[in-house]
PDB file of C-alpha atoms in Angstrom:
ATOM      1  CA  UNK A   1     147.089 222.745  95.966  1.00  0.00           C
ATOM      2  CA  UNK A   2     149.974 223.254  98.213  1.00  0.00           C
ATOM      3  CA  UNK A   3     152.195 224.501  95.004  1.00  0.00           C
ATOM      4  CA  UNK A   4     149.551 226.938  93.906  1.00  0.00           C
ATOM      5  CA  UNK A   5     149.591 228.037  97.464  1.00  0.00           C
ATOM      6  CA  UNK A   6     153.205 228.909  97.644  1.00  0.00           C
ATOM      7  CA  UNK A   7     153.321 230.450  94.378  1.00  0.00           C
ATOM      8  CA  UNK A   8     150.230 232.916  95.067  1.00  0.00           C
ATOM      9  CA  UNK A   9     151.727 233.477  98.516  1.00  0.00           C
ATOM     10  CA  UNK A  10     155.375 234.548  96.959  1.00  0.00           C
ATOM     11  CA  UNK A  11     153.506 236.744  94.521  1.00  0.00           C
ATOM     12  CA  UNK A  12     154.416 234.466  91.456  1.00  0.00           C
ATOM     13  CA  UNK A  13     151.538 234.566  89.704  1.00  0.00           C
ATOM     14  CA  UNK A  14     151.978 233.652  86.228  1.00  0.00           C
ATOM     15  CA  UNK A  15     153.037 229.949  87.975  1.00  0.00           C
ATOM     16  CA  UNK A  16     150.493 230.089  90.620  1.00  0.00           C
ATOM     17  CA  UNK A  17     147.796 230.439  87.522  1.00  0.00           C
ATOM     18  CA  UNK A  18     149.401 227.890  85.902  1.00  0.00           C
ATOM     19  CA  UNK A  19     149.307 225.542  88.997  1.00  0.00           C
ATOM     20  CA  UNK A  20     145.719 226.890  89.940  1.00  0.00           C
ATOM     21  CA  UNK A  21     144.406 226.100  87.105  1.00  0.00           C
ATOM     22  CA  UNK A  22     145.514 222.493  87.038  1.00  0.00           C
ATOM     23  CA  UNK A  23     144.622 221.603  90.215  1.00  0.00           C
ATOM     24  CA  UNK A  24     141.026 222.653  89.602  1.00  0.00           C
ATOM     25  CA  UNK A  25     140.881 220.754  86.118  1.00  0.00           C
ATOM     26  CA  UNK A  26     142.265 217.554  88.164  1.00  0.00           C
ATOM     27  CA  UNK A  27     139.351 218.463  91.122  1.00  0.00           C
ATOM     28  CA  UNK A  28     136.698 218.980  88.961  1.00  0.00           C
ATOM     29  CA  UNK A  29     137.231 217.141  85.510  1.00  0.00           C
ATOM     30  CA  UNK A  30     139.158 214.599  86.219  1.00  0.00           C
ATOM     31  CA  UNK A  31     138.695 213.071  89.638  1.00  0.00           C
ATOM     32  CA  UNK A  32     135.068 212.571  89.484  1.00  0.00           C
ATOM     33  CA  UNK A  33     135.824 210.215  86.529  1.00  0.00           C
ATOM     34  CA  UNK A  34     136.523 208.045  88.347  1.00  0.00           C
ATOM     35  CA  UNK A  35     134.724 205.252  89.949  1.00  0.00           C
ATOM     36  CA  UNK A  36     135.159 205.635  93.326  1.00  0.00           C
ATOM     37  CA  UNK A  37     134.255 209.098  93.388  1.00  0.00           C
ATOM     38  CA  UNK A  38     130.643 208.843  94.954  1.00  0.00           C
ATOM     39  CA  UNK A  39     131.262 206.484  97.318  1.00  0.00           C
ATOM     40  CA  UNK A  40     130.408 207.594 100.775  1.00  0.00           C
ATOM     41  CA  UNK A  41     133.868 206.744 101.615  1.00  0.00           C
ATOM     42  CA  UNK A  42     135.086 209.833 100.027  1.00  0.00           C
ATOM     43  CA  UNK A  43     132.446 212.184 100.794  1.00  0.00           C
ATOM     44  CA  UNK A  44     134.526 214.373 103.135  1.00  0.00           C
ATOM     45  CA  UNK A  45     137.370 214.413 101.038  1.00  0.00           C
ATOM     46  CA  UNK A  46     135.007 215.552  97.641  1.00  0.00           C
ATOM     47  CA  UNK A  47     133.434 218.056  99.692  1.00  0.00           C
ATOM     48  CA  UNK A  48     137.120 218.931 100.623  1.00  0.00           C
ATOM     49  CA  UNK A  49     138.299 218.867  97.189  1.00  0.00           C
ATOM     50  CA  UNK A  50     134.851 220.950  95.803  1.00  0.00           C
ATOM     51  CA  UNK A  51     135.490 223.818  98.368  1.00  0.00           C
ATOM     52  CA  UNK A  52     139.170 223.848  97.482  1.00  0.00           C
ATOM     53  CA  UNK A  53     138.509 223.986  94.324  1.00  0.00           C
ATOM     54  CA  UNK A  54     136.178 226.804  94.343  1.00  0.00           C
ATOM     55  CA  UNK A  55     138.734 229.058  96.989  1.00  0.00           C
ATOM     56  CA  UNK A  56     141.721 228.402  94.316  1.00  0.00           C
ATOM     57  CA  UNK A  57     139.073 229.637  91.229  1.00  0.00           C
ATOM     58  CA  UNK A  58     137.875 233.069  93.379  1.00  0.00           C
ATOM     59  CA  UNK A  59     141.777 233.351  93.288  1.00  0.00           C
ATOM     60  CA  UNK A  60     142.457 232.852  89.862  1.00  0.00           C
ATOM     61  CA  UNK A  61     139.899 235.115  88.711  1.00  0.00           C
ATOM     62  CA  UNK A  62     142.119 238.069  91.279  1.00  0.00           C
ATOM     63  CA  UNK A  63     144.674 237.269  89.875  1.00  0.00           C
ATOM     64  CA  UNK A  64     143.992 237.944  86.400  1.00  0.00           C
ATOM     65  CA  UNK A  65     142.271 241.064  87.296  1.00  0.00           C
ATOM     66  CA  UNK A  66     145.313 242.287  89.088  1.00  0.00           C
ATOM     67  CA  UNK A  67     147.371 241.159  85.806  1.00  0.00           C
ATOM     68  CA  UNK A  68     145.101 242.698  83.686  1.00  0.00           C
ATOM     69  CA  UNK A  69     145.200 246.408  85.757  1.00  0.00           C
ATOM     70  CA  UNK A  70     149.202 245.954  85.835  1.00  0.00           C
ATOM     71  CA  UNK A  71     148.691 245.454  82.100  1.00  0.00           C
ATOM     72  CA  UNK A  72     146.814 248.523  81.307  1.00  0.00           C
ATOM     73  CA  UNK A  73     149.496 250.701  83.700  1.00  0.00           C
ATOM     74  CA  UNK A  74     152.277 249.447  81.612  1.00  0.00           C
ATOM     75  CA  UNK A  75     150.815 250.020  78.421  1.00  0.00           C
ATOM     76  CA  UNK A  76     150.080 253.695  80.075  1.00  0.00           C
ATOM     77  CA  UNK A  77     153.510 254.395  80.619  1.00  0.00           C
ATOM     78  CA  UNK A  78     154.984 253.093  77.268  1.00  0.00           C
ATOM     79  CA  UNK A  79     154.603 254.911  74.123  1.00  0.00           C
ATOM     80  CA  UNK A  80     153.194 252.152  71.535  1.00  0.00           C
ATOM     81  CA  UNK A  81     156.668 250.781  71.239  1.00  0.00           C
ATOM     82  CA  UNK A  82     157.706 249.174  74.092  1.00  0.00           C
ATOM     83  CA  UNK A  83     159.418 252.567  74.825  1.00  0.00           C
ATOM     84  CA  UNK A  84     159.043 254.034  78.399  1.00  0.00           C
ATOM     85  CA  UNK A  85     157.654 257.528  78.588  1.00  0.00           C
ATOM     86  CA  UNK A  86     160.237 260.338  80.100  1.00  0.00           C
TER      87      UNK A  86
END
């Protein structure tokens, strides 16, 4: 989480997705595998986990809304090559 957070906060977002996408497979796939998960031992820390989880996917799905409009602009100002338009 903290990775993610540093990446998204230094505006390097193809990492930060990478990262952010991890850390919600390991929250949500893979921890609650295990056995220990529903123990009322943990129940702070999966609630924890859950609602981190969820902040990390609203800002995955920003992010590839904001990579998708900077997409479309640059394939605005390029002329089907790669070129730039003058």
């Amino acid at each position: 989480l903290s990775l993610f957070s540093t990446l998204y906060e230094k505006d390097q977002f193809s990492v930060a997705y990478a990262a952010g996408v991890k850390f919600v497979e390991v929250a949500l796939l893979q921890i609650p595998q295990n056995g220990y998960f529903k123990s009322k031992k943990y129940r702070k820390q999966r609630t924890k986990s859950a609602v981190d989880a969820l902040r990390v996917t609203k800002l995955l799905g920003g992010m590839v809304d904001e990579m998708e409009e900077d997409e479309e602009t640059s394939n605005n100002n390029c002329d089907g090559n790669g070129s730039s338009i003058s």
